[in-house]
PDB file of C-alpha atoms in Angstrom:
ATOM      1  CA  MET A1174      -4.096  14.545   2.663  1.00 75.00           C
ATOM      2  CA  GLY A1175      -0.725  13.753   4.251  1.00 86.00           C
ATOM      3  CA  ILE A1176       1.998  11.799   2.465  1.00 90.00           C
ATOM      4  CA  LEU A1177       1.478   8.691   4.609  1.00 92.00           C
ATOM      5  CA  GLU A1178      -2.284   8.752   4.027  1.00 91.00           C
ATOM      6  CA  ARG A1179      -1.710   9.158   0.302  1.00 92.00           C
ATOM      7  CA  ILE A1180       0.751   6.251   0.253  1.00 93.00           C
ATOM      8  CA  LYS A1181      -1.765   4.094   2.136  1.00 93.00           C
ATOM      9  CA  LEU A1182      -4.481   5.068  -0.347  1.00 92.00           C
ATOM     10  CA  TYR A1183      -2.317   4.229  -3.369  1.00 94.00           C
ATOM     11  CA  ILE A1184      -1.374   0.884  -1.828  1.00 94.00           C
ATOM     12  CA  SER A1185      -5.037   0.170  -1.123  1.00 93.00           C
ATOM     13  CA  ILE A1186      -6.224   1.188  -4.621  1.00 93.00           C
ATOM     14  CA  THR A1187      -3.645  -1.037  -6.313  1.00 93.00           C
ATOM     15  CA  GLU A1188      -4.330  -3.856  -3.820  1.00 92.00           C
ATOM     16  CA  SER A1189      -0.617  -4.054  -3.048  1.00 93.00           C
ATOM     17  CA  GLU A1190      -0.740  -4.593   0.731  1.00 93.00           C
ATOM     18  CA  ASP A1191       0.023  -8.325   0.565  1.00 93.00           C
ATOM     19  CA  ILE A1192       2.796  -7.933  -2.000  1.00 94.00           C
ATOM     20  CA  ILE A1193       4.516  -5.178  -0.013  1.00 95.00           C
ATOM     21  CA  ARG A1194       4.336  -7.303   3.141  1.00 94.00           C
ATOM     22  CA  ARG A1195       5.836 -10.241   1.260  1.00 94.00           C
ATOM     23  CA  TYR A1196       8.594  -8.062  -0.216  1.00 94.00           C
ATOM     24  CA  PHE A1197       9.455  -6.739   3.229  1.00 95.00           C
ATOM     25  CA  VAL A1198       9.530 -10.156   4.927  1.00 94.00           C
ATOM     26  CA  ASN A1199      11.288 -12.013   2.068  1.00 92.00           C
ATOM     27  CA  ASN A1200      14.025  -9.440   1.628  1.00 93.00           C
ATOM     28  CA  THR A1201      14.693  -8.814   5.291  1.00 94.00           C
ATOM     29  CA  PHE A1202      14.777 -12.603   5.808  1.00 94.00           C
ATOM     30  CA  ASP A1203      17.148 -13.045   2.859  1.00 92.00           C
ATOM     31  CA  SER A1204      19.444 -10.264   4.024  1.00 94.00           C
ATOM     32  CA  ALA A1205      19.436 -11.477   7.651  1.00 94.00           C
ATOM     33  CA  LEU A1206      20.485 -14.987   6.589  1.00 94.00           C
ATOM     34  CA  MET A1207      22.940 -13.632   4.009  1.00 94.00           C
ATOM     35  CA  THR A1208      24.599 -11.362   6.585  1.00 95.00           C
ATOM     36  CA  LEU A1209      24.592 -14.185   9.110  1.00 92.00           C
ATOM     37  CA  GLY A1210      26.392 -16.309   6.507  1.00 92.00           C
ATOM     38  CA  ILE A1211      28.917 -13.539   5.806  1.00 93.00           C
ATOM     39  CA  ILE A1212      29.811 -12.879   9.441  1.00 92.00           C
ATOM     40  CA  PHE A1213      29.870 -16.612  10.230  1.00 88.00           C
ATOM     41  CA  GLY A1214      32.030 -17.401   7.210  1.00 87.00           C
ATOM     42  CA  ILE A1215      34.481 -14.560   7.847  1.00 90.00           C
ATOM     43  CA  HIS A1216      34.615 -15.328  11.579  1.00 87.00           C
ATOM     44  CA  THR A1217      36.184 -18.723  10.800  1.00 82.00           C
ATOM     45  CA  THR A1218      39.156 -17.057   9.084  1.00 83.00           C
ATOM     46  CA  THR A1219      39.590 -13.554  10.510  1.00 83.00           C
ATOM     47  CA  SER A1220      38.254 -11.308  13.231  1.00 78.00           C
ATOM     48  CA  ASP A1221      38.905  -8.049  11.356  1.00 88.00           C
ATOM     49  CA  PRO A1222      35.637  -6.064  11.537  1.00 90.00           C
ATOM     50  CA  ARG A1223      36.524  -4.065   8.395  1.00 93.00           C
ATOM     51  CA  ILE A1224      36.386  -7.247   6.283  1.00 94.00           C
ATOM     52  CA  VAL A1225      32.943  -8.109   7.687  1.00 93.00           C
ATOM     53  CA  ILE A1226      31.701  -4.591   6.964  1.00 94.00           C
ATOM     54  CA  ALA A1227      33.214  -4.517   3.454  1.00 95.00           C
ATOM     55  CA  ALA A1228      31.786  -7.927   2.523  1.00 94.00           C
ATOM     56  CA  THR A1229      28.342  -7.084   3.943  1.00 95.00           C
ATOM     57  CA  LEU A1230      28.361  -3.648   2.309  1.00 95.00           C
ATOM     58  CA  GLY A1231      29.186  -5.151  -1.084  1.00 95.00           C
ATOM     59  CA  ALA A1232      26.458  -7.766  -0.825  1.00 95.00           C
ATOM     60  CA  THR A1233      23.938  -5.249   0.545  1.00 95.00           C
ATOM     61  CA  VAL A1234      24.548  -2.660  -2.178  1.00 95.00           C
ATOM     62  CA  ALA A1235      24.045  -5.393  -4.779  1.00 95.00           C
ATOM     63  CA  THR A1236      20.854  -6.592  -3.039  1.00 94.00           C
ATOM     64  CA  PHE A1237      19.594  -3.003  -2.730  1.00 95.00           C
ATOM     65  CA  THR A1238      20.157  -2.222  -6.430  1.00 96.00           C
ATOM     66  CA  SER A1239      18.748  -5.526  -7.561  1.00 95.00           C
ATOM     67  CA  GLY A1240      15.763  -5.224  -5.182  1.00 93.00           C
ATOM     68  CA  MET A1241      14.900  -1.688  -6.257  1.00 95.00           C
ATOM     69  CA  THR A1242      15.188  -2.222  -9.989  1.00 96.00           C
ATOM     70  CA  SER A1243      13.663  -5.689 -10.225  1.00 95.00           C
ATOM     71  CA  ALA A1244      10.645  -4.738  -8.097  1.00 95.00           C
ATOM     72  CA  TYR A1245      10.144  -1.458  -9.974  1.00 96.00           C
ATOM     73  CA  LEU A1246      10.311  -3.002 -13.444  1.00 96.00           C
ATOM     74  CA  SER A1247       8.073  -5.942 -12.623  1.00 96.00           C
ATOM     75  CA  GLU A1248       5.556  -3.864 -10.676  1.00 95.00           C
ATOM     76  CA  VAL A1249       5.296  -1.178 -13.380  1.00 96.00           C
ATOM     77  CA  ALA A1250       4.320  -3.931 -15.805  1.00 96.00           C
ATOM     78  CA  GLU A1251       1.864  -5.474 -13.287  1.00 94.00           C
ATOM     79  CA  LYS A1252       0.210  -2.173 -12.437  1.00 94.00           C
ATOM     80  CA  LYS A1253      -0.101  -1.167 -16.094  1.00 94.00           C
ATOM     81  CA  ALA A1254      -1.859  -4.447 -16.787  1.00 95.00           C
ATOM     82  CA  GLN A1255      -4.062  -3.999 -13.699  1.00 93.00           C
ATOM     83  CA  LEU A1256      -5.029  -0.460 -14.781  1.00 93.00           C
ATOM     84  CA  LYS A1257      -5.805  -1.640 -18.295  1.00 94.00           C
ATOM     85  CA  GLU A1258      -8.070  -4.372 -16.928  1.00 93.00           C
ATOM     86  CA  ILE A1259      -9.978  -1.832 -14.833  1.00 93.00           C
ATOM     87  CA  GLN A1260     -10.234   0.600 -17.760  1.00 92.00           C
ATOM     88  CA  ASP A1261     -11.517  -2.179 -20.011  1.00 93.00           C
ATOM     89  CA  ALA A1262     -14.123  -3.127 -17.394  1.00 92.00           C
ATOM     90  CA  MET A1263     -15.129   0.516 -16.926  1.00 90.00           C
ATOM     91  CA  LEU A1264     -15.200   1.094 -20.720  1.00 89.00           C
ATOM     92  CA  THR A1265     -13.420   4.395 -20.140  1.00 86.00           C
ATOM     93  CA  LYS A1266      -9.950   5.877 -19.731  1.00 87.00           C
ATOM     94  CA  LEU A1267      -9.332   6.765 -16.111  1.00 86.00           C
ATOM     95  CA  THR A1268      -7.164   9.790 -16.928  1.00 84.00           C
ATOM     96  CA  LYS A1269      -6.372  12.098 -13.975  1.00 85.00           C
ATOM     97  CA  SER A1270      -7.951   9.604 -11.598  1.00 91.00           C
ATOM     98  CA  LEU A1271      -6.439   8.225  -8.414  1.00 92.00           C
ATOM     99  CA  GLN A1272      -6.089   4.855 -10.174  1.00 93.00           C
ATOM    100  CA  VAL A1273      -3.611   6.315 -12.682  1.00 94.00           C
ATOM    101  CA  GLN A1274      -1.627   8.117  -9.969  1.00 93.00           C
ATOM    102  CA  ALA A1275      -1.683   4.980  -7.810  1.00 94.00           C
ATOM    103  CA  SER A1276      -0.533   2.713 -10.644  1.00 94.00           C
ATOM    104  CA  LYS A1277       2.460   5.036 -11.201  1.00 94.00           C
ATOM    105  CA  THR A1278       3.320   5.555  -7.529  1.00 95.00           C
ATOM    106  CA  ALA A1279       2.750   2.048  -6.129  1.00 95.00           C
ATOM    107  CA  PRO A1280       5.710   0.509  -8.061  1.00 96.00           C
ATOM    108  CA  ILE A1281       8.004   3.193  -6.576  1.00 97.00           C
ATOM    109  CA  ILE A1282       6.762   2.434  -3.047  1.00 96.00           C
ATOM    110  CA  MET A1283       7.204  -1.286  -3.654  1.00 96.00           C
ATOM    111  CA  ALA A1284      10.691  -0.791  -5.110  1.00 97.00           C
ATOM    112  CA  VAL A1285      11.724   1.241  -2.062  1.00 96.00           C
ATOM    113  CA  VAL A1286      10.424  -1.446   0.320  1.00 96.00           C
ATOM    114  CA  ASN A1287      12.104  -4.176  -1.724  1.00 95.00           C
ATOM    115  CA  GLY A1288      15.391  -2.275  -1.817  1.00 95.00           C
ATOM    116  CA  ILE A1289      15.514  -0.793   1.669  1.00 96.00           C
ATOM    117  CA  SER A1290      14.355  -3.777   3.756  1.00 95.00           C
ATOM    118  CA  PRO A1291      17.541  -5.846   3.151  1.00 94.00           C
ATOM    119  CA  VAL A1292      19.664  -2.771   3.879  1.00 96.00           C
ATOM    120  CA  ILE A1293      17.974  -2.251   7.246  1.00 94.00           C
ATOM    121  CA  GLY A1294      18.364  -5.934   8.155  1.00 93.00           C
ATOM    122  CA  ALA A1295      22.047  -6.050   7.186  1.00 95.00           C
ATOM    123  CA  ALA A1296      22.848  -2.688   8.821  1.00 96.00           C
ATOM    124  CA  LEU A1297      21.338  -3.803  12.123  1.00 96.00           C
ATOM    125  CA  ILE A1298      23.222  -7.095  12.098  1.00 96.00           C
ATOM    126  CA  ILE A1299      26.643  -5.589  11.387  1.00 95.00           C
ATOM    127  CA  SER A1300      26.032  -2.619  13.714  1.00 96.00           C
ATOM    128  CA  PRO A1301      28.303  -4.128  16.463  1.00 95.00           C
ATOM    129  CA  TYR A1302      31.150  -4.259  13.911  1.00 95.00           C
ATOM    130  CA  ILE A1303      30.485  -0.630  12.882  1.00 95.00           C
ATOM    131  CA  LEU A1304      30.352   0.458  16.534  1.00 95.00           C
ATOM    132  CA  ASN A1305      33.639  -1.358  17.107  1.00 93.00           C
ATOM    133  CA  ILE A1306      35.313   0.432  14.172  1.00 93.00           C
ATOM    134  CA  PHE A1307      34.329   3.769  15.754  1.00 92.00           C
ATOM    135  CA  GLY A1308      35.697   2.578  19.089  1.00 91.00           C
ATOM    136  CA  ILE A1309      32.297   2.680  20.794  1.00 92.00           C
ATOM    137  CA  ILE A1310      32.301  -0.985  21.837  1.00 90.00           C
ATOM    138  CA  PRO A1311      35.241  -3.411  22.313  1.00 91.00           C
ATOM    139  CA  ALA A1312      35.965  -6.169  19.797  1.00 87.00           C
ATOM    140  CA  THR A1313      35.186  -8.937  22.271  1.00 88.00           C
ATOM    141  CA  ASN A1314      31.850 -10.609  21.606  1.00 89.00           C
ATOM    142  CA  ILE A1315      30.886  -8.439  18.594  1.00 93.00           C
ATOM    143  CA  PHE A1316      30.406 -11.677  16.658  1.00 93.00           C
ATOM    144  CA  ILE A1317      28.014 -12.931  19.362  1.00 93.00           C
ATOM    145  CA  TYR A1318      26.149  -9.584  19.421  1.00 95.00           C
ATOM    146  CA  SER A1319      25.686  -9.741  15.656  1.00 95.00           C
ATOM    147  CA  LEU A1320      24.430 -13.319  15.859  1.00 94.00           C
ATOM    148  CA  LEU A1321      21.946 -12.306  18.551  1.00 95.00           C
ATOM    149  CA  ILE A1322      20.719  -9.339  16.496  1.00 96.00           C
ATOM    150  CA  ALA A1323      20.325 -11.603  13.436  1.00 95.00           C
ATOM    151  CA  LEU A1324      18.384 -14.166  15.477  1.00 95.00           C
ATOM    152  CA  SER A1325      16.215 -11.391  16.964  1.00 96.00           C
ATOM    153  CA  ILE A1326      15.397 -10.036  13.489  1.00 96.00           C
ATOM    154  CA  LEU A1327      14.522 -13.521  12.285  1.00 95.00           C
ATOM    155  CA  PHE A1328      12.380 -14.116  15.371  1.00 96.00           C
ATOM    156  CA  PHE A1329      10.599 -10.796  14.773  1.00 95.00           C
ATOM    157  CA  LEU A1330       9.943 -11.721  11.125  1.00 95.00           C
ATOM    158  CA  GLY A1331       8.597 -15.129  12.107  1.00 95.00           C
ATOM    159  CA  ALA A1332       6.408 -13.574  14.801  1.00 96.00           C
ATOM    160  CA  PHE A1333       5.168 -10.992  12.291  1.00 94.00           C
ATOM    161  CA  LEU A1334       4.197 -13.768   9.868  1.00 92.00           C
ATOM    162  CA  GLY A1335       2.561 -15.617  12.779  1.00 94.00           C
ATOM    163  CA  LYS A1336       0.497 -12.517  13.531  1.00 93.00           C
ATOM    164  CA  VAL A1337      -0.526 -12.216   9.880  1.00 91.00           C
ATOM    165  CA  SER A1338      -1.649 -15.853   9.767  1.00 91.00           C
ATOM    166  CA  ASN A1339      -3.190 -15.753  13.273  1.00 92.00           C
ATOM    167  CA  GLU A1340      -0.790 -18.386  14.553  1.00 92.00           C
ATOM    168  CA  ASN A1341       1.047 -18.459  17.861  1.00 94.00           C
ATOM    169  CA  ILE A1342       3.621 -15.701  17.338  1.00 94.00           C
ATOM    170  CA  PHE A1343       6.223 -17.360  19.596  1.00 95.00           C
ATOM    171  CA  LEU A1344       6.034 -20.672  17.728  1.00 95.00           C
ATOM    172  CA  ALA A1345       6.198 -18.846  14.416  1.00 94.00           C
ATOM    173  CA  GLY A1346       9.180 -16.851  15.675  1.00 94.00           C
ATOM    174  CA  PHE A1347      11.030 -19.955  16.850  1.00 94.00           C
ATOM    175  CA  ARG A1348      10.410 -21.604  13.484  1.00 94.00           C
ATOM    176  CA  THR A1349      12.447 -18.896  11.722  1.00 94.00           C
ATOM    177  CA  ILE A1350      15.137 -19.139  14.404  1.00 94.00           C
ATOM    178  CA  LEU A1351      15.363 -22.873  13.633  1.00 95.00           C
ATOM    179  CA  ILE A1352      15.997 -22.000   9.983  1.00 94.00           C
ATOM    180  CA  ALA A1353      18.837 -19.696  11.095  1.00 92.00           C
ATOM    181  CA  LEU A1354      20.268 -22.422  13.339  1.00 92.00           C
ATOM    182  CA  LEU A1355      20.111 -24.880  10.449  1.00 94.00           C
ATOM    183  CA  THR A1356      21.992 -22.367   8.250  1.00 91.00           C
ATOM    184  CA  MET A1357      24.612 -21.943  10.971  1.00 90.00           C
ATOM    185  CA  ALA A1358      24.949 -25.723  11.339  1.00 91.00           C
ATOM    186  CA  ILE A1359      25.588 -26.067   7.591  1.00 91.00           C
ATOM    187  CA  LEU A1360      28.179 -23.273   7.739  1.00 87.00           C
ATOM    188  CA  PHE A1361      29.767 -24.915  10.760  1.00 86.00           C
ATOM    189  CA  LEU A1362      30.064 -28.232   8.901  1.00 88.00           C
ATOM    190  CA  LEU A1363      31.433 -26.424   5.840  1.00 86.00           C
ATOM    191  CA  SER A1364      34.129 -24.863   8.003  1.00 81.00           C
ATOM    192  CA  TYR A1365      35.521 -28.387   8.542  1.00 80.00           C
ATOM    193  CA  THR A1366      35.873 -28.902   4.794  1.00 79.00           C
ATOM    194  CA  LYS A1367      38.345 -25.984   4.708  1.00 68.00           C
ATOM    195  CA  LEU A1368      36.073 -24.290   2.147  1.00 66.00           C
ATOM    196  CA  LEU A1369      35.476 -21.511   4.661  1.00 61.00           C
TER     197      LEU A1369
ATOM    198  CA  MET B  36     -39.148  38.290  -6.037  1.00 43.00           C
ATOM    199  CA  PRO B  37     -38.150  34.692  -6.814  1.00 45.00           C
ATOM    200  CA  GLN B  38     -34.517  34.191  -7.770  1.00 46.00           C
ATOM    201  CA  ALA B  39     -33.960  33.410 -11.462  1.00 44.00           C
ATOM    202  CA  GLN B  40     -32.660  29.916 -12.094  1.00 46.00           C
ATOM    203  CA  THR B  41     -30.019  28.920 -14.592  1.00 49.00           C
ATOM    204  CA  SER B  42     -31.619  27.348 -17.614  1.00 50.00           C
ATOM    205  CA  SER B  43     -30.387  24.077 -19.012  1.00 53.00           C
ATOM    206  CA  SER B  44     -28.805  23.967 -22.440  1.00 54.00           C
ATOM    207  CA  LEU B  45     -28.472  21.161 -24.928  1.00 55.00           C
ATOM    208  CA  GLY B  46     -25.137  19.404 -25.172  1.00 55.00           C
ATOM    209  CA  GLN B  47     -24.020  19.990 -21.615  1.00 59.00           C
ATOM    210  CA  ILE B  48     -25.420  19.186 -18.221  1.00 58.00           C
ATOM    211  CA  LYS B  49     -26.167  22.478 -16.562  1.00 59.00           C
ATOM    212  CA  LEU B  50     -28.444  21.862 -13.658  1.00 53.00           C
ATOM    213  CA  PRO B  51     -30.415  24.659 -11.995  1.00 52.00           C
ATOM    214  CA  SER B  52     -28.854  26.316  -8.984  1.00 61.00           C
ATOM    215  CA  LYS B  53     -30.237  25.489  -5.538  1.00 84.00           C
ATOM    216  CA  LEU B  54     -30.015  21.826  -6.342  1.00 91.00           C
ATOM    217  CA  LYS B  55     -30.765  20.189  -3.019  1.00 93.00           C
ATOM    218  CA  TYR B  56     -30.955  16.505  -3.703  1.00 94.00           C
ATOM    219  CA  ILE B  57     -29.527  14.234  -6.363  1.00 95.00           C
ATOM    220  CA  VAL B  58     -29.416  10.513  -6.992  1.00 96.00           C
ATOM    221  CA  LEU B  59     -26.673   9.201  -9.279  1.00 97.00           C
ATOM    222  CA  ASP B  60     -25.958   5.797 -10.696  1.00 97.00           C
ATOM    223  CA  ILE B  61     -22.204   5.325 -11.029  1.00 96.00           C
ATOM    224  CA  LEU B  62     -19.801   2.603 -12.064  1.00 96.00           C
ATOM    225  CA  LYS B  63     -16.575   2.382 -10.088  1.00 95.00           C
ATOM    226  CA  PRO B  64     -13.618   0.034  -9.568  1.00 94.00           C
ATOM    227  CA  HIS B  65     -13.696  -1.930  -6.288  1.00 94.00           C
ATOM    228  CA  ARG B  66     -11.053   0.338  -4.828  1.00 92.00           C
ATOM    229  CA  PRO B  67     -11.292   2.929  -3.380  1.00 94.00           C
ATOM    230  CA  ASN B  68     -14.327   1.557  -1.569  1.00 94.00           C
ATOM    231  CA  ILE B  69     -17.598   3.388  -0.957  1.00 96.00           C
ATOM    232  CA  LEU B  70     -16.357   4.634   2.420  1.00 95.00           C
ATOM    233  CA  LYS B  71     -13.689   6.692   0.632  1.00 94.00           C
ATOM    234  CA  PHE B  72     -16.221   7.907  -1.947  1.00 96.00           C
ATOM    235  CA  ALA B  73     -18.633   8.939   0.824  1.00 96.00           C
ATOM    236  CA  GLU B  74     -15.861  10.665   2.743  1.00 95.00           C
ATOM    237  CA  GLU B  75     -14.626  12.640  -0.288  1.00 95.00           C
ATOM    238  CA  LEU B  76     -18.142  13.633  -1.385  1.00 96.00           C
ATOM    239  CA  ALA B  77     -19.197  14.692   2.103  1.00 96.00           C
ATOM    240  CA  TYR B  78     -15.952  16.686   2.373  1.00 94.00           C
ATOM    241  CA  LEU B  79     -17.046  18.899  -0.557  1.00 95.00           C
ATOM    242  CA  HIS B  80     -19.343  20.978   1.653  1.00 94.00           C
ATOM    243  CA  LYS B  81     -20.302  20.931   5.300  1.00 93.00           C
ATOM    244  CA  THR B  82     -24.019  20.728   4.444  1.00 94.00           C
ATOM    245  CA  TYR B  83     -23.645  17.626   2.259  1.00 95.00           C
ATOM    246  CA  SER B  84     -25.168  14.417   3.549  1.00 96.00           C
ATOM    247  CA  VAL B  85     -24.185  11.413   1.494  1.00 97.00           C
ATOM    248  CA  ASN B  86     -25.564   7.929   1.144  1.00 96.00           C
ATOM    249  CA  LEU B  87     -23.994   5.252  -1.046  1.00 97.00           C
ATOM    250  CA  LYS B  88     -25.393   1.853  -1.825  1.00 96.00           C
ATOM    251  CA  VAL B  89     -23.733  -0.903  -3.820  1.00 96.00           C
ATOM    252  CA  ILE B  90     -26.358  -2.278  -6.173  1.00 95.00           C
ATOM    253  CA  ALA B  91     -24.300  -4.693  -8.285  1.00 95.00           C
ATOM    254  CA  VAL B  92     -20.849  -6.205  -8.001  1.00 95.00           C
ATOM    255  CA  ASP B  93     -18.852  -7.397 -10.988  1.00 92.00           C
ATOM    256  CA  GLU B  94     -15.380  -8.933 -11.193  1.00 91.00           C
ATOM    257  CA  LYS B  95     -13.575  -5.600 -11.573  1.00 91.00           C
ATOM    258  CA  THR B  96     -16.283  -3.014 -10.995  1.00 94.00           C
ATOM    259  CA  GLU B  97     -19.362  -2.235  -8.959  1.00 96.00           C
ATOM    260  CA  SER B  98     -22.463  -0.161  -9.599  1.00 97.00           C
ATOM    261  CA  VAL B  99     -23.269   2.259  -6.840  1.00 97.00           C
ATOM    262  CA  GLU B 100     -26.247   4.460  -6.163  1.00 97.00           C
ATOM    263  CA  ILE B 101     -25.224   7.781  -4.658  1.00 97.00           C
ATOM    264  CA  MET B 102     -27.704  10.042  -2.893  1.00 96.00           C
ATOM    265  CA  ILE B 103     -26.513  13.483  -1.872  1.00 97.00           C
ATOM    266  CA  GLU B 104     -28.508  16.052  -0.006  1.00 95.00           C
ATOM    267  CA  GLY B 105     -27.325  19.557   0.830  1.00 94.00           C
ATOM    268  CA  GLU B 106     -28.200  23.236   0.821  1.00 90.00           C
ATOM    269  CA  GLU B 107     -26.809  23.870  -2.639  1.00 90.00           C
ATOM    270  CA  LEU B 108     -25.212  20.963  -4.421  1.00 93.00           C
ATOM    271  CA  ASP B 109     -22.436  21.669  -6.909  1.00 93.00           C
ATOM    272  CA  TYR B 110     -22.940  18.988  -9.540  1.00 94.00           C
ATOM    273  CA  GLU B 111     -19.711  19.724 -11.381  1.00 94.00           C
ATOM    274  CA  LYS B 112     -17.658  19.301  -8.241  1.00 95.00           C
ATOM    275  CA  ILE B 113     -19.542  16.113  -7.373  1.00 96.00           C
ATOM    276  CA  GLU B 114     -18.908  14.649 -10.827  1.00 95.00           C
ATOM    277  CA  ALA B 115     -15.243  15.731 -10.744  1.00 95.00           C
ATOM    278  CA  THR B 116     -14.789  14.054  -7.359  1.00 96.00           C
ATOM    279  CA  ILE B 117     -16.372  10.849  -8.636  1.00 96.00           C
ATOM    280  CA  SER B 118     -14.070  10.921 -11.697  1.00 94.00           C
ATOM    281  CA  LYS B 119     -11.010  11.639  -9.553  1.00 94.00           C
ATOM    282  CA  LEU B 120     -11.820   8.516  -7.514  1.00 95.00           C
ATOM    283  CA  GLY B 121     -12.076   6.479 -10.718  1.00 94.00           C
ATOM    284  CA  GLY B 122     -15.862   6.350 -11.011  1.00 95.00           C
ATOM    285  CA  SER B 123     -18.032   7.401 -13.937  1.00 94.00           C
ATOM    286  CA  VAL B 124     -21.588   8.712 -13.772  1.00 95.00           C
ATOM    287  CA  HIS B 125     -23.909   6.443 -15.713  1.00 94.00           C
ATOM    288  CA  SER B 126     -27.087   8.355 -15.084  1.00 96.00           C
ATOM    289  CA  ILE B 127     -28.672  11.061 -12.995  1.00 96.00           C
ATOM    290  CA  ASP B 128     -31.650   9.198 -11.607  1.00 94.00           C
ATOM    291  CA  GLU B 129     -33.321  11.813  -9.479  1.00 93.00           C
ATOM    292  CA  VAL B 130     -32.944  15.498  -8.611  1.00 93.00           C
ATOM    293  CA  SER B 131     -34.780  17.842  -6.332  1.00 92.00           C
ATOM    294  CA  VAL B 132     -34.635  21.608  -6.741  1.00 90.00           C
ATOM    295  CA  GLY B 133     -36.413  24.304  -4.769  1.00 83.00           C
ATOM    296  CA  PRO B 134     -37.123  25.244  -1.173  1.00 79.00           C
ATOM    297  CA  LYS B 135     -38.375  21.794  -0.204  1.00 81.00           C
ATOM    298  CA  ILE B 136     -36.952  18.415  -1.165  1.00 83.00           C
ATOM    299  CA  ILE B 137     -39.510  16.172  -2.788  1.00 84.00           C
ATOM    300  CA  TYR B 138     -38.371  12.560  -2.551  1.00 81.00           C
ATOM    301  CA  SER B 139     -39.592   9.879  -4.901  1.00 78.00           C
ATOM    302  CA  LYS B 140     -42.263   7.457  -3.658  1.00 64.00           C
ATOM    303  CA  LYS B 141     -39.702   4.704  -3.217  1.00 58.00           C
ATOM    304  CA  LEU B 142     -37.824   6.665  -0.593  1.00 54.00           C
ATOM    305  CA  ARG B 143     -40.753   8.153   1.308  1.00 46.00           C
TER     306      ARG B 143
END
């Protein structure tokens, strides 16, 4: 059995499909809006790409560490309880069974998804700034490119949720874009208060 | 000259060789489902034909009747596979040994 098949089996045995999907969407959504806030906030004061990258990197490392550890600790506890319930119902210890392996492996898979998804979102959004640092693209419009990438990620997440709930994926995608626009409007108003 | 068959001994299940058909009653968690059980059991040997039927569903578990037919069934491997998938054998309900499978009346 290949690694991917085994991962799928462990996820299925521990009934973690929904939780993993939620972790992925929630964290990518959080990181997309967080990065949008960082680049928007910094854009009002400076156009130095290194500051955007440093601020995003700091926030992303913190989100990654927090995402990995919090998901792992909480899921280990959940899966232990789930395994105990099954063992109690079966009136036997399921030693060396797939259930035991799955209950140990699933929290690791979930922690990785919870930790990595915000990193991917943030990395994609600040990629124009990174490309600019390496001299691959000019500094003009990198802010706009990042905004467009952030909006695209949010649209994709909304569309993905729309697909899950059998809704119109375009409407669902535009709904998340509206949330991003609302965030940007708040940041824009805040910029007038001289707080940004 | 007929081939000698392994005798059974008290304290451990030691079924005769040339076991061709067996019906087991097992208890298993809902996941993996019976498709996975069937797949893994059939994978044990190319001559194995497997039939699984859910006979009762509880909140956390389900009782399943497993019928396996093959040229020479390896009970220990079958039981180990069931255990690996999280199931436990409650009872061996029917076996058929010898050149011809004799099914119970219910199945005929």
